[in-house]
Amino acid sequence: MILIAVVFAVLQLANPAGRDTPDSKNYLSYALDLSGVGKQRAATLTIDYVCAGKASVARRNQAVDPVRFHRASPTRRVVAECRREQWRGVSARLAAGRSAGHIVPFMPPRFMRIFEVRPGYPVFLLPFVTVLGVTWGLWASAVAVTVAGGVLVFLLLRTLRTSTGAALTGQALYYVLPCGTTAMRPMTEGLMMAVTLAALWGCALVLQGRARAGTWLAGGSLAVLFTVKHSQALFLGLCLFAACVLLLARRRRWNGPLRTLGVVAGCGVLATVLLAKLLHYPSQSESVQDLLTGHYARPDRVRPWPEFLHLEAAFWIEWTRRQLWQPLFLASVLAAGWGALRRHRAFGVFLIAAAGTGVLNQAAHPDINVWGERLIVLLWLLPAVGLPLLLDTVVRPGARMPGGLVPGPSRREAEVTR
């Protein structure tokens, strides 16, 4: 396990820069503000990082361009253009006194409020950027959270009594699938996936008889997830609660560890809703307006919900068409779901529920142009965990646990032994 994690971390040295997205600068400037630097200094460091990344990508692209590879390096030009573009809006807003909050005003205050209510990820970045600087701090933080996600997959699978080979396969799959690629980007998704895996580990512990430790782990994960992205905490709490109700209804027993876990998940949902209202977090209506107005660059829509539902239907039709054109994702998800339910039916329900939060997250933001389908990336947790379970079922057919029971000798084996 450690060897796979070290190899993955070493391979990431090939790309220390150029991984950022438009959201990255908001989280970075938030972390820099928490470290005590002023808004002007935070803006300088953030813009320099973003522009250096763009220049690095432009230089690598030109080096392999059949027509332009022999031209001079575009680094200076790209950096100059990037700085001029980034500082144009920031300078005007700072001069107008828009320096409230923790984030440099790259966008209007209404849009920045969405990121102001996500302190968990900037707090996670804080020690890395303080000790290692911006570029290597963000790189190290991404490596740390991605490695942690893979290790959690390993521990989760071993808790379910899979073979060591299957658990190592799950760890490796997490690194090479889009969940690992996305986690290496300086965004909240890497931390969200790691915390979601921790919650799933708690569910696995409950199913294996360690109810107290598992319930505390799942509840603590929901609390941490609220600070990272409160909407994701709401989705995960709802899905885990639904999974507990489904399993309890199937077993026709409304007591025991699963009921306690369901109560914790339900309380997490209620706490998320109440805290978001008390703290005046942006509502779903604000999110819809942000989507339909291009980050508030246009006037608010008068009837946003009919337009949103129309866009929702069009999005899923187009998304399905693209997936059928390249069906690897859908095939992996279906195979993993079947494997998880076959190997360990009760945990398979929890796994599908947690991975399904990616679908809910995407449904809340039906934007086909978002890079790399990162909004639905949590659904890739299903192949990362479910495919090793399917592999273990094929390799060790006697280890199948249809009801979530602890594996042991079959009745026939016991008779032979006797």
CSV table of C-alpha atoms in Angstrom, one decimal:
chain,number,residue,atom,x,y,z
A,1,MET,CA,0.0,0.0,0.0
A,2,ILE,CA,2.8,2.4,1.0
A,3,LEU,CA,4.8,1.5,-2.1
A,4,ILE,CA,1.8,2.3,-4.5
A,5,ALA,CA,1.2,5.6,-2.7
A,6,VAL,CA,4.9,6.6,-3.0
A,7,VAL,CA,5.1,5.7,-6.7
A,8,PHE,CA,2.0,7.7,-7.4
A,9,ALA,CA,3.4,10.7,-5.5
A,10,VAL,CA,6.7,10.6,-7.3
A,11,LEU,CA,5.0,10.4,-10.7
A,12,GLN,CA,3.1,13.6,-9.9
A,13,LEU,CA,6.4,15.5,-10.0
A,14,ALA,CA,6.0,15.5,-13.8
A,15,ASN,CA,3.2,18.2,-13.4
A,16,PRO,CA,3.8,20.5,-10.4
A,17,ALA,CA,2.0,23.4,-12.1
A,18,GLY,CA,-0.8,24.0,-14.7
A,19,ARG,CA,-3.4,21.9,-12.9
A,20,ASP,CA,-5.5,24.9,-11.6
A,21,THR,CA,-9.0,25.7,-12.7
A,22,PRO,CA,-10.9,29.1,-12.5
A,23,ASP,CA,-12.1,28.1,-9.0
A,24,SER,CA,-8.6,27.4,-7.7
A,25,LYS,CA,-7.6,31.0,-7.3
A,26,ASN,CA,-10.6,31.6,-5.0
A,27,TYR,CA,-9.5,28.8,-2.6
A,28,LEU,CA,-5.8,29.8,-2.8
A,29,SER,CA,-6.5,33.5,-2.0
A,30,TYR,CA,-8.7,32.3,0.9
A,31,ALA,CA,-5.9,30.2,2.3
A,32,LEU,CA,-3.4,33.1,1.9
A,33,ASP,CA,-5.7,35.5,3.7
A,34,LEU,CA,-6.0,33.0,6.6
A,35,SER,CA,-2.2,33.0,6.7
A,36,GLY,CA,-2.2,36.7,7.5
A,37,VAL,CA,-1.1,38.3,4.2
A,38,GLY,CA,-3.0,41.3,3.0
A,39,LYS,CA,-5.4,41.3,0.1
A,40,GLN,CA,-2.9,43.0,-2.2
A,41,ARG,CA,-0.2,40.4,-1.4
A,42,ALA,CA,-2.7,37.5,-1.7
A,43,ALA,CA,-3.8,38.8,-5.1
A,44,THR,CA,-0.2,39.1,-6.3
A,45,LEU,CA,0.7,35.5,-5.2
A,46,THR,CA,-2.5,34.0,-6.6
A,47,ILE,CA,-2.3,35.8,-9.9
A,48,ASP,CA,1.4,34.9,-10.3
A,49,TYR,CA,0.5,31.2,-9.7
A,50,VAL,CA,-2.4,31.2,-12.2
A,51,CYS,CA,-0.3,32.9,-14.9
A,52,ALA,CA,2.7,30.7,-14.3
A,53,GLY,CA,0.4,27.7,-14.8
A,54,LYS,CA,-1.0,29.1,-18.0
A,55,ALA,CA,2.5,29.8,-19.3
A,56,SER,CA,3.6,26.3,-18.5
A,57,VAL,CA,0.7,24.8,-20.4
A,58,ALA,CA,1.3,27.1,-23.4
A,59,ARG,CA,5.0,26.3,-23.5
A,60,ARG,CA,4.4,22.6,-23.5
A,61,ASN,CA,1.7,22.8,-26.1
A,62,GLN,CA,4.0,24.8,-28.4
A,63,ALA,CA,6.8,22.3,-28.0
A,64,VAL,CA,4.7,19.6,-29.6
A,65,ASP,CA,3.0,21.8,-32.2
A,66,PRO,CA,4.0,20.7,-35.7
A,67,VAL,CA,3.9,24.2,-37.0
A,68,ARG,CA,5.1,26.4,-34.1
A,69,PHE,CA,7.5,24.2,-32.2
A,70,HIS,CA,10.6,26.1,-33.6
A,71,ARG,CA,9.3,29.5,-32.4
A,72,ALA,CA,10.4,31.4,-29.3
A,73,SER,CA,8.9,30.4,-26.0
A,74,PRO,CA,5.5,32.0,-25.4
A,75,THR,CA,6.1,32.3,-21.6
A,76,ARG,CA,6.7,36.0,-21.3
A,77,ARG,CA,3.8,36.9,-23.6
A,78,VAL,CA,1.3,34.5,-21.9
A,79,VAL,CA,2.3,35.7,-18.4
A,80,ALA,CA,2.0,39.4,-19.4
A,81,GLU,CA,-1.4,38.9,-21.0
A,82,CYS,CA,-2.7,36.8,-18.1
A,83,ARG,CA,-1.5,39.3,-15.5
A,84,ARG,CA,-3.1,42.2,-17.4
A,85,GLU,CA,-6.4,40.4,-17.7
A,86,GLN,CA,-6.5,39.2,-14.0
A,87,TRP,CA,-5.4,42.5,-12.5
A,88,ARG,CA,-7.9,44.5,-14.6
A,89,GLY,CA,-11.0,43.5,-12.5
A,90,VAL,CA,-9.1,42.9,-9.2
A,91,SER,CA,-7.5,46.4,-9.2
A,92,ALA,CA,-10.8,48.1,-9.9
A,93,ARG,CA,-12.7,46.2,-7.1
A,94,LEU,CA,-9.9,46.7,-4.6
A,95,ALA,CA,-9.8,50.5,-5.4
A,96,ALA,CA,-13.6,50.6,-4.9
A,97,GLY,CA,-13.1,49.2,-1.4
A,98,ARG,CA,-14.5,45.7,-2.1
A,99,SER,CA,-12.1,43.9,0.3
A,100,ALA,CA,-14.5,42.3,2.7
A,101,GLY,CA,-14.3,38.6,3.3
A,102,HIS,CA,-11.4,36.3,2.9
A,103,ILE,CA,-11.2,36.0,-0.9
A,104,VAL,CA,-9.6,38.4,-3.3
A,105,PRO,CA,-12.4,40.0,-5.4
A,106,PHE,CA,-11.8,38.2,-8.7
A,107,MET,CA,-15.6,38.3,-9.3
A,108,PRO,CA,-18.6,40.2,-8.0
A,109,PRO,CA,-19.4,39.8,-4.3
A,110,ARG,CA,-22.5,37.8,-5.0
A,111,PHE,CA,-20.5,35.1,-6.7
A,112,MET,CA,-17.6,35.2,-4.2
A,113,ARG,CA,-20.1,34.5,-1.4
A,114,ILE,CA,-20.4,30.9,-2.8
A,115,PHE,CA,-16.7,30.3,-2.0
A,116,GLU,CA,-16.7,32.2,1.3
A,117,VAL,CA,-18.9,29.6,2.9
A,118,ARG,CA,-16.4,26.8,2.1
A,119,PRO,CA,-13.7,27.3,4.7
A,120,GLY,CA,-12.7,23.6,5.0
A,121,TYR,CA,-10.6,23.4,1.9
A,122,PRO,CA,-8.7,26.7,2.5
A,123,VAL,CA,-8.0,25.6,6.1
A,124,PHE,CA,-6.6,22.3,4.7
A,125,LEU,CA,-4.4,24.2,2.3
A,126,LEU,CA,-3.1,26.7,4.9
A,127,PRO,CA,-0.2,24.6,6.4
A,128,PHE,CA,1.0,23.5,3.0
A,129,VAL,CA,1.2,27.0,1.4
A,130,THR,CA,2.6,28.5,4.5
A,131,VAL,CA,5.5,26.0,4.7
A,132,LEU,CA,6.1,25.2,1.1
A,133,GLY,CA,4.9,28.3,-0.8
A,134,VAL,CA,2.2,28.6,-3.3
A,135,THR,CA,3.3,26.3,-6.1
A,136,TRP,CA,4.7,23.4,-4.1
A,137,GLY,CA,2.2,23.9,-1.3
A,138,LEU,CA,-0.7,23.3,-3.6
A,139,TRP,CA,1.1,20.4,-5.3
A,140,ALA,CA,1.9,18.7,-1.9
A,141,SER,CA,-1.7,19.3,-0.6
A,142,ALA,CA,-3.1,17.7,-3.8
A,143,VAL,CA,-0.8,14.7,-3.5
A,144,ALA,CA,-1.6,14.3,0.2
A,145,VAL,CA,-5.4,14.3,-0.3
A,146,THR,CA,-5.2,12.0,-3.3
A,147,VAL,CA,-2.9,9.5,-1.6
A,148,ALA,CA,-5.2,9.6,1.4
A,149,GLY,CA,-8.2,8.8,-0.8
A,150,GLY,CA,-6.4,5.7,-2.2
A,151,VAL,CA,-5.4,4.6,1.3
A,152,LEU,CA,-9.0,4.9,2.4
A,153,VAL,CA,-10.1,2.7,-0.5
A,154,PHE,CA,-7.5,0.1,0.6
A,155,LEU,CA,-8.6,0.2,4.3
A,156,LEU,CA,-12.3,0.1,3.3
A,157,LEU,CA,-11.8,-3.0,1.2
A,158,ARG,CA,-9.8,-4.7,3.9
A,159,THR,CA,-12.5,-3.9,6.4
A,160,LEU,CA,-14.9,-5.8,4.1
A,161,ARG,CA,-12.5,-8.8,4.3
A,162,THR,CA,-11.4,-8.7,0.7
A,163,SER,CA,-8.0,-10.1,-0.3
A,164,THR,CA,-5.0,-7.9,-0.2
A,165,GLY,CA,-4.7,-8.0,-3.9
A,166,ALA,CA,-8.2,-6.7,-4.4
A,167,ALA,CA,-7.6,-3.9,-1.9
A,168,LEU,CA,-4.4,-2.9,-3.6
A,169,THR,CA,-6.3,-3.0,-6.9
A,170,GLY,CA,-8.9,-0.6,-5.5
A,171,GLN,CA,-6.1,1.8,-4.3
A,172,ALA,CA,-4.5,1.8,-7.7
A,173,LEU,CA,-7.8,2.2,-9.5
A,174,TYR,CA,-8.5,5.3,-7.4
A,175,TYR,CA,-5.3,6.9,-8.6
A,176,VAL,CA,-5.6,6.1,-12.3
A,177,LEU,CA,-9.4,6.7,-12.7
A,178,PRO,CA,-10.7,10.3,-13.1
A,179,CYS,CA,-11.3,10.4,-9.4
A,180,GLY,CA,-7.5,10.5,-8.9
A,181,THR,CA,-7.0,12.9,-11.7
A,182,THR,CA,-9.6,15.3,-10.4
A,183,ALA,CA,-8.3,15.0,-6.8
A,184,MET,CA,-4.9,16.2,-8.0
A,185,ARG,CA,-6.5,19.5,-9.1
A,186,PRO,CA,-6.4,22.3,-6.4
A,187,MET,CA,-10.2,22.2,-5.9
A,188,THR,CA,-12.6,20.9,-3.2
A,189,GLU,CA,-13.3,17.6,-5.1
A,190,GLY,CA,-10.3,15.8,-3.8
A,191,LEU,CA,-11.1,16.5,-0.1
A,192,MET,CA,-14.8,15.8,-0.8
A,193,MET,CA,-14.0,12.3,-2.1
A,194,ALA,CA,-11.6,11.5,0.8
A,195,VAL,CA,-14.2,12.5,3.4
A,196,THR,CA,-16.9,10.6,1.5
A,197,LEU,CA,-14.7,7.5,1.6
A,198,ALA,CA,-14.2,8.0,5.3
A,199,ALA,CA,-17.9,8.0,5.7
A,200,LEU,CA,-18.2,4.8,3.7
A,201,TRP,CA,-15.5,3.3,5.9
A,202,GLY,CA,-17.6,4.1,8.9
A,203,CYS,CA,-20.6,2.3,7.2
A,204,ALA,CA,-18.4,-0.7,6.6
A,205,LEU,CA,-17.3,-0.8,10.2
A,206,VAL,CA,-20.9,-0.7,11.3
A,207,LEU,CA,-21.7,-3.7,9.1
A,208,GLN,CA,-18.7,-5.6,10.5
A,209,GLY,CA,-19.9,-5.2,14.1
A,210,ARG,CA,-17.9,-2.1,15.1
A,211,ALA,CA,-20.9,0.0,15.4
A,212,ARG,CA,-19.7,2.8,17.7
A,213,ALA,CA,-16.4,3.5,15.8
A,214,GLY,CA,-18.3,3.3,12.5
A,215,THR,CA,-21.1,5.6,13.6
A,216,TRP,CA,-18.7,8.2,15.0
A,217,LEU,CA,-16.6,8.1,11.8
A,218,ALA,CA,-19.6,8.5,9.5
A,219,GLY,CA,-21.0,11.4,11.6
A,220,GLY,CA,-17.7,13.1,11.9
A,221,SER,CA,-17.3,12.9,8.1
A,222,LEU,CA,-20.6,14.6,7.6
A,223,ALA,CA,-19.5,17.4,9.9
A,224,VAL,CA,-16.2,17.9,8.1
A,225,LEU,CA,-18.0,17.8,4.7
A,226,PHE,CA,-20.2,20.6,5.8
A,227,THR,CA,-17.2,22.9,6.1
A,228,VAL,CA,-15.9,21.8,2.7
A,229,LYS,CA,-19.1,22.1,0.8
A,230,HIS,CA,-22.4,22.1,2.7
A,231,SER,CA,-24.5,21.0,-0.3
A,232,GLN,CA,-22.4,17.8,-0.6
A,233,ALA,CA,-22.9,17.1,3.2
A,234,LEU,CA,-26.7,17.4,2.6
A,235,PHE,CA,-26.6,15.0,-0.4
A,236,LEU,CA,-24.4,12.5,1.5
A,237,GLY,CA,-26.6,12.6,4.6
A,238,LEU,CA,-29.8,12.1,2.6
A,239,CYS,CA,-28.3,9.2,0.6
A,240,LEU,CA,-26.9,7.4,3.7
A,241,PHE,CA,-30.2,7.9,5.5
A,242,ALA,CA,-32.1,6.4,2.5
A,243,ALA,CA,-29.7,3.5,2.4
A,244,CYS,CA,-30.3,2.7,6.1
A,245,VAL,CA,-34.1,2.9,5.7
A,246,LEU,CA,-33.9,0.6,2.7
A,247,LEU,CA,-31.8,-2.0,4.6
A,248,LEU,CA,-33.9,-1.8,7.7
A,249,ALA,CA,-37.1,-2.2,5.7
A,250,ARG,CA,-35.6,-5.2,3.9
A,251,ARG,CA,-34.6,-6.9,7.1
A,252,ARG,CA,-37.9,-5.8,8.8
A,253,ARG,CA,-36.0,-4.9,11.9
A,254,TRP,CA,-36.1,-1.3,13.1
A,255,ASN,CA,-33.5,-1.5,15.7
A,256,GLY,CA,-29.7,-2.1,16.0
A,257,PRO,CA,-26.6,-0.4,14.6
A,258,LEU,CA,-28.2,0.5,11.3
A,259,ARG,CA,-31.0,2.5,13.0
A,260,THR,CA,-28.3,4.4,14.9
A,261,LEU,CA,-26.4,5.1,11.7
A,262,GLY,CA,-29.6,6.2,10.0
A,263,VAL,CA,-30.5,8.6,12.9
A,264,VAL,CA,-27.0,10.1,12.7
A,265,ALA,CA,-27.3,10.6,9.0
A,266,GLY,CA,-30.8,12.1,9.4
A,267,CYS,CA,-29.6,14.5,12.1
A,268,GLY,CA,-26.7,15.5,9.8
A,269,VAL,CA,-29.3,16.4,7.1
A,270,LEU,CA,-31.3,18.5,9.6
A,271,ALA,CA,-28.2,20.2,11.0
A,272,THR,CA,-27.0,21.0,7.5
A,273,VAL,CA,-30.3,22.7,6.6
A,274,LEU,CA,-30.6,24.6,9.8
A,275,LEU,CA,-27.0,25.8,10.0
A,276,ALA,CA,-27.1,26.9,6.3
A,277,LYS,CA,-30.2,28.9,7.1
A,278,LEU,CA,-28.8,30.4,10.3
A,279,LEU,CA,-25.5,31.3,8.7
A,280,HIS,CA,-27.3,32.8,5.6
A,281,TYR,CA,-25.5,30.5,3.1
A,282,PRO,CA,-26.5,30.9,-0.5
A,283,SER,CA,-29.7,29.0,-1.3
A,284,GLN,CA,-30.5,26.7,-4.2
A,285,SER,CA,-32.3,29.6,-5.9
A,286,GLU,CA,-29.0,31.6,-5.8
A,287,SER,CA,-27.2,28.6,-7.4
A,288,VAL,CA,-29.8,28.5,-10.1
A,289,GLN,CA,-29.4,32.2,-10.8
A,290,ASP,CA,-25.6,31.8,-10.9
A,291,LEU,CA,-26.0,29.0,-13.5
A,292,LEU,CA,-28.5,30.8,-15.7
A,293,THR,CA,-26.9,34.2,-15.6
A,294,GLY,CA,-23.3,33.2,-16.3
A,295,HIS,CA,-22.1,33.9,-12.7
A,296,TYR,CA,-24.4,36.9,-12.4
A,297,ALA,CA,-22.9,38.6,-15.5
A,298,ARG,CA,-26.5,39.0,-16.8
A,299,PRO,CA,-29.7,40.2,-15.1
A,300,ASP,CA,-31.5,37.6,-12.9
A,301,ARG,CA,-34.0,35.4,-14.6
A,302,VAL,CA,-37.6,36.2,-13.8
A,303,ARG,CA,-38.8,32.6,-14.0
A,304,PRO,CA,-35.6,30.6,-13.3
A,305,TRP,CA,-37.1,27.3,-12.3
A,306,PRO,CA,-38.9,26.4,-15.6
A,307,GLU,CA,-35.7,27.4,-17.4
A,308,PHE,CA,-33.6,25.3,-15.1
A,309,LEU,CA,-35.9,22.2,-15.5
A,310,HIS,CA,-35.7,22.7,-19.3
A,311,LEU,CA,-31.9,22.8,-19.1
A,312,GLU,CA,-31.9,19.8,-16.8
A,313,ALA,CA,-33.8,17.6,-19.3
A,314,ALA,CA,-31.6,18.8,-22.2
A,315,PHE,CA,-28.4,18.2,-20.2
A,316,TRP,CA,-29.2,14.6,-19.3
A,317,ILE,CA,-30.2,13.8,-22.9
A,318,GLU,CA,-26.9,15.1,-24.2
A,319,TRP,CA,-24.9,13.5,-21.4
A,320,THR,CA,-26.5,10.1,-22.1
A,321,ARG,CA,-25.8,10.5,-25.8
A,322,ARG,CA,-22.1,11.2,-25.1
A,323,GLN,CA,-21.8,8.3,-22.7
A,324,LEU,CA,-23.3,5.9,-25.2
A,325,TRP,CA,-20.8,7.1,-27.7
A,326,GLN,CA,-18.0,6.3,-25.3
A,327,PRO,CA,-19.6,3.8,-22.9
A,328,LEU,CA,-16.6,3.0,-20.7
A,329,PHE,CA,-17.9,5.1,-17.8
A,330,LEU,CA,-21.4,3.6,-17.8
A,331,ALA,CA,-20.0,0.0,-18.3
A,332,SER,CA,-17.6,0.5,-15.3
A,333,VAL,CA,-20.4,1.9,-13.1
A,334,LEU,CA,-22.8,-0.9,-13.9
A,335,ALA,CA,-20.2,-3.6,-13.5
A,336,ALA,CA,-19.0,-2.1,-10.2
A,337,GLY,CA,-22.5,-1.8,-8.8
A,338,TRP,CA,-23.3,-5.4,-9.7
A,339,GLY,CA,-20.0,-6.6,-8.2
A,340,ALA,CA,-20.6,-4.6,-5.0
A,341,LEU,CA,-24.1,-5.9,-4.5
A,342,ARG,CA,-23.0,-9.5,-5.3
A,343,ARG,CA,-20.0,-9.5,-3.0
A,344,HIS,CA,-21.5,-7.6,0.0
A,345,ARG,CA,-25.2,-6.6,-0.6
A,346,ALA,CA,-25.6,-4.3,2.4
A,347,PHE,CA,-22.4,-2.4,1.8
A,348,GLY,CA,-23.2,-2.3,-1.9
A,349,VAL,CA,-26.3,-0.3,-1.0
A,350,PHE,CA,-24.2,2.2,0.9
A,351,LEU,CA,-21.6,2.4,-1.9
A,352,ILE,CA,-24.2,3.1,-4.5
A,353,ALA,CA,-25.9,5.7,-2.3
A,354,ALA,CA,-22.6,7.6,-1.6
A,355,ALA,CA,-21.5,7.5,-5.3
A,356,GLY,CA,-25.0,8.6,-6.3
A,357,THR,CA,-24.2,12.0,-4.6
A,358,GLY,CA,-22.2,12.7,-7.7
A,359,VAL,CA,-25.4,12.4,-9.8
A,360,LEU,CA,-27.2,14.8,-7.4
A,361,ASN,CA,-24.3,17.3,-7.5
A,362,GLN,CA,-24.4,17.2,-11.3
A,363,ALA,CA,-28.2,17.5,-11.4
A,364,ALA,CA,-27.9,20.7,-9.3
A,365,HIS,CA,-25.5,22.1,-11.8
A,366,PRO,CA,-26.5,20.9,-15.3
A,367,ASP,CA,-23.6,22.6,-17.2
A,368,ILE,CA,-22.2,20.4,-19.9
A,369,ASN,CA,-19.2,22.7,-20.3
A,370,VAL,CA,-17.6,22.1,-16.9
A,371,TRP,CA,-14.1,20.7,-17.3
A,372,GLY,CA,-13.7,16.9,-17.1
A,373,GLU,CA,-17.2,16.3,-15.7
A,374,ARG,CA,-15.8,17.0,-12.3
A,375,LEU,CA,-19.2,17.7,-10.8
A,376,ILE,CA,-20.2,14.0,-11.2
A,377,VAL,CA,-16.7,12.7,-10.3
A,378,LEU,CA,-18.0,11.1,-7.0
A,379,LEU,CA,-19.7,8.5,-9.2
A,380,TRP,CA,-16.3,7.2,-10.1
A,381,LEU,CA,-15.9,6.0,-6.5
A,382,LEU,CA,-18.3,3.2,-7.5
A,383,PRO,CA,-15.8,1.6,-10.0
A,384,ALA,CA,-12.8,2.3,-7.7
A,385,VAL,CA,-14.4,0.3,-4.8
A,386,GLY,CA,-16.9,-1.9,-6.7
A,387,LEU,CA,-14.7,-3.4,-9.3
A,388,PRO,CA,-12.2,-4.8,-6.7
A,389,LEU,CA,-15.3,-6.3,-5.0
A,390,LEU,CA,-16.3,-7.9,-8.3
A,391,LEU,CA,-12.7,-9.1,-8.8
A,392,ASP,CA,-12.7,-10.7,-5.4
A,393,THR,CA,-16.0,-12.4,-6.0
A,394,VAL,CA,-14.6,-14.0,-9.2
A,395,VAL,CA,-11.2,-15.0,-7.7
A,396,ARG,CA,-12.6,-16.1,-4.3
A,397,PRO,CA,-16.2,-17.2,-4.9
A,398,GLY,CA,-16.4,-18.7,-1.4
A,399,ALA,CA,-16.0,-15.2,0.1
A,400,ARG,CA,-19.3,-13.9,-1.1
A,401,MET,CA,-21.3,-12.2,1.6
A,402,PRO,CA,-24.8,-11.6,0.3
A,403,GLY,CA,-26.2,-10.3,3.6
A,404,GLY,CA,-23.3,-8.4,4.9
A,405,LEU,CA,-22.2,-11.3,7.1
A,406,VAL,CA,-18.7,-11.9,8.3
A,407,PRO,CA,-17.1,-14.5,6.0
A,408,GLY,CA,-16.5,-18.0,7.4
A,409,PRO,CA,-16.5,-21.7,6.4
A,410,SER,CA,-19.5,-22.9,4.6
A,411,ARG,CA,-21.7,-25.6,6.1
A,412,ARG,CA,-20.3,-28.3,3.8
A,413,GLU,CA,-16.7,-27.3,4.7
A,414,ALA,CA,-17.6,-27.5,8.4
A,415,GLU,CA,-19.0,-31.0,7.9
A,416,VAL,CA,-15.9,-32.1,6.1
A,417,THR,CA,-13.7,-30.7,8.8
A,418,ARG,CA,-15.7,-32.4,11.5
